[in-house]
Amino acid sequence: VMPNRLKMEMKFPGDSLQQSDMPVTTKLWAQWLHGASASGLKADVAGKLEAVPTHFSRYSDYLFDDPTRKFDSQSEEQASDRLDAEGNMDVTLKLAPSTPPPGMLRANFTTRVFEDSGAFSTGHSEIPYHAYDHYVGLHLPKGDAVRGMLLTDTKHPIAIPTVNGK
């Protein structure tokens, strides 16, 4: 095992990615740990989507995930090229879920920058990914204090908010 000798960073256009905005161009930046530019080195970026619980701070008691859906994703290569003279590379992200996800996703990226010897440094970055433009939540009433069930012949209000990823 060899420690990283290169520092790298993905620069995303915002705080999250939207499926409706795909493809999105981001930047990969890399430099040697001693500060010199990593110009001309080969780099590649792979991306993978994973399901995460859908939470919105204003609606913390609401359920936004569909419990009937299961989500699995495979890592896919997003870019492979050489860094420019300043150690930058444009990366066009084309992430799309293969099946409808239960809610919000997280995009995980693994970046490798190869030295001329063939050794490489690895970096990881992640960002929230919204597969949907809007999310529908449910706030179910609490059951009775003793048994936790909803009593019959009683009205039980259910709140249903819709929110977007922002």
Coordinates of C-alpha atoms in Angstrom, one line a residue:
V1 CA 0.0 0.0 0.0
M2 CA 1.3 3.4 -1.0
P3 CA 0.0 6.7 0.4
N4 CA -1.4 9.3 -1.9
R5 CA 1.2 11.7 -3.3
L6 CA -1.4 13.8 -5.2
K7 CA -4.2 16.0 -3.8
M8 CA -7.4 16.1 -5.8
E9 CA -10.8 17.8 -5.6
M10 CA -14.0 17.7 -7.5
K11 CA -15.6 21.2 -8.0
F12 CA -19.4 20.8 -8.4
P13 CA -21.6 23.6 -9.8
G14 CA -23.8 23.7 -6.7
D15 CA -24.8 22.1 -3.4
S16 CA -26.5 19.1 -5.1
L17 CA -27.1 17.5 -8.5
Q18 CA -30.4 17.2 -10.2
Q19 CA -31.3 14.4 -12.6
S20 CA -33.2 16.9 -14.7
D21 CA -30.0 18.9 -15.2
M22 CA -27.9 15.9 -16.5
P23 CA -25.4 16.0 -18.1
V24 CA -23.5 18.4 -15.9
T25 CA -20.0 19.5 -16.4
T26 CA -17.8 19.7 -13.3
K27 CA -14.1 20.2 -12.8
L28 CA -11.4 17.9 -11.4
W29 CA -8.4 19.6 -9.9
A30 CA -5.2 17.9 -8.8
Q31 CA -1.7 18.9 -7.6
W32 CA 1.3 17.2 -6.1
L33 CA 1.3 17.3 -2.3
H34 CA 4.4 19.5 -2.4
G35 CA 2.4 22.1 -4.4
A36 CA 3.4 21.6 -8.0
S37 CA 0.8 21.3 -10.7
A38 CA -0.1 17.8 -11.7
S39 CA -0.1 18.8 -15.4
G40 CA -0.4 16.1 -18.1
L41 CA -1.2 13.2 -15.8
K42 CA -3.8 10.7 -16.7
A43 CA -7.0 10.8 -14.6
D44 CA -10.3 9.0 -14.4
V45 CA -13.5 9.5 -12.5
A46 CA -16.1 6.8 -11.6
G47 CA -19.5 7.6 -10.1
K48 CA -22.1 5.5 -8.2
L49 CA -25.5 6.4 -6.9
E50 CA -26.7 5.1 -3.5
A51 CA -30.0 5.5 -1.7
V52 CA -30.1 7.7 1.4
P53 CA -33.0 8.6 3.7
T54 CA -34.9 11.6 2.4
H55 CA -34.9 14.3 5.1
F56 CA -35.8 17.9 5.0
S57 CA -35.0 20.0 8.1
R58 CA -38.3 21.8 8.1
Y59 CA -40.2 18.5 7.8
S60 CA -38.3 16.2 10.2
D61 CA -41.3 14.2 11.3
Y62 CA -42.4 13.4 7.7
L63 CA -41.8 10.3 5.6
F64 CA -40.6 11.0 2.1
D65 CA -39.2 7.6 1.0
D66 CA -41.2 4.9 -0.8
P67 CA -40.8 1.7 1.3
T68 CA -41.8 -0.5 -1.7
R69 CA -38.8 0.4 -3.8
K70 CA -35.3 -1.0 -3.5
F71 CA -32.4 0.7 -5.2
D72 CA -29.0 -0.8 -6.3
S73 CA -26.5 0.9 -8.5
Q74 CA -23.2 0.0 -10.2
S75 CA -20.2 2.2 -10.5
E76 CA -19.9 3.8 -13.9
E77 CA -16.9 5.5 -15.5
Q78 CA -17.7 9.2 -16.0
A79 CA -14.5 10.5 -17.6
S80 CA -11.0 9.4 -18.5
D81 CA -8.5 12.0 -19.9
R82 CA -5.3 13.9 -19.1
L83 CA -5.1 16.9 -16.8
D84 CA -4.3 20.3 -18.5
A85 CA -1.2 22.4 -17.6
E86 CA -2.8 23.7 -14.4
G87 CA -3.9 20.2 -13.2
N88 CA -7.6 20.7 -14.3
M89 CA -9.9 18.4 -16.3
D90 CA -13.5 18.9 -17.3
V91 CA -15.7 16.0 -16.3
T92 CA -19.2 15.6 -17.8
L93 CA -21.4 13.7 -15.4
K94 CA -24.1 11.5 -16.9
L95 CA -25.5 9.9 -13.8
A96 CA -29.0 8.4 -14.0
P97 CA -30.6 5.8 -11.8
S98 CA -31.4 2.5 -13.6
T99 CA -34.6 2.0 -11.6
P100 CA -36.8 4.5 -9.8
P101 CA -35.3 5.2 -6.4
P102 CA -37.2 5.3 -3.1
G103 CA -36.3 8.9 -2.6
M104 CA -33.1 11.0 -2.4
L105 CA -29.8 9.6 -3.5
R106 CA -26.1 10.4 -2.9
A107 CA -23.6 10.5 -5.8
N108 CA -20.2 9.0 -4.8
F109 CA -17.2 9.7 -7.0
T110 CA -13.9 7.9 -6.9
T111 CA -11.1 9.8 -8.6
R112 CA -7.7 8.3 -9.6
V113 CA -4.8 10.4 -10.9
F114 CA -1.9 8.3 -12.3
E115 CA 1.7 9.1 -12.0
D116 CA 4.0 8.3 -15.0
S117 CA 5.3 5.2 -13.1
G118 CA 1.8 3.7 -13.1
A119 CA 1.2 4.4 -9.3
F120 CA -2.0 6.4 -8.6
S121 CA -3.6 8.5 -5.9
T122 CA -7.2 8.1 -5.1
G123 CA -9.8 10.6 -3.9
H124 CA -13.4 10.3 -2.9
S125 CA -16.2 12.9 -3.0
E126 CA -19.9 12.9 -2.6
I127 CA -22.8 15.2 -3.2
P128 CA -26.6 14.9 -2.8
Y129 CA -28.4 13.8 -5.9
H130 CA -32.1 14.5 -6.6
A131 CA -33.7 12.0 -9.0
Y132 CA -37.0 13.8 -8.6
D133 CA -38.0 17.4 -9.0
H134 CA -40.5 17.1 -6.2
Y135 CA -40.9 14.9 -3.2
V136 CA -44.2 14.0 -1.5
G137 CA -44.2 13.4 2.3
L138 CA -46.6 12.0 4.8
H139 CA -47.1 12.9 8.4
L140 CA -49.1 10.0 9.9
P141 CA -50.9 10.5 13.2
K142 CA -49.6 8.8 16.3
G143 CA -51.6 6.0 17.7
D144 CA -53.1 5.9 21.1
A145 CA -50.7 6.1 24.0
V146 CA -51.3 2.6 25.3
R147 CA -51.3 0.4 22.2
G148 CA -49.9 2.7 19.5
M149 CA -52.8 2.0 17.1
L150 CA -55.3 4.3 15.5
L151 CA -58.8 4.1 17.0
T152 CA -61.8 3.6 14.8
D153 CA -64.7 6.1 14.7
T154 CA -62.1 8.9 15.2
K155 CA -60.8 11.3 12.5
H156 CA -57.1 11.1 12.0
P157 CA -55.6 13.9 9.9
I158 CA -52.7 13.1 7.6
A159 CA -50.5 16.0 6.4
I160 CA -49.1 15.7 2.8
P161 CA -46.5 18.3 1.9
T162 CA -44.7 18.5 -1.4
V163 CA -41.2 20.0 -1.5
N164 CA -38.4 20.3 -4.1
G165 CA -34.7 19.5 -3.6
K166 CA -33.9 23.1 -2.7

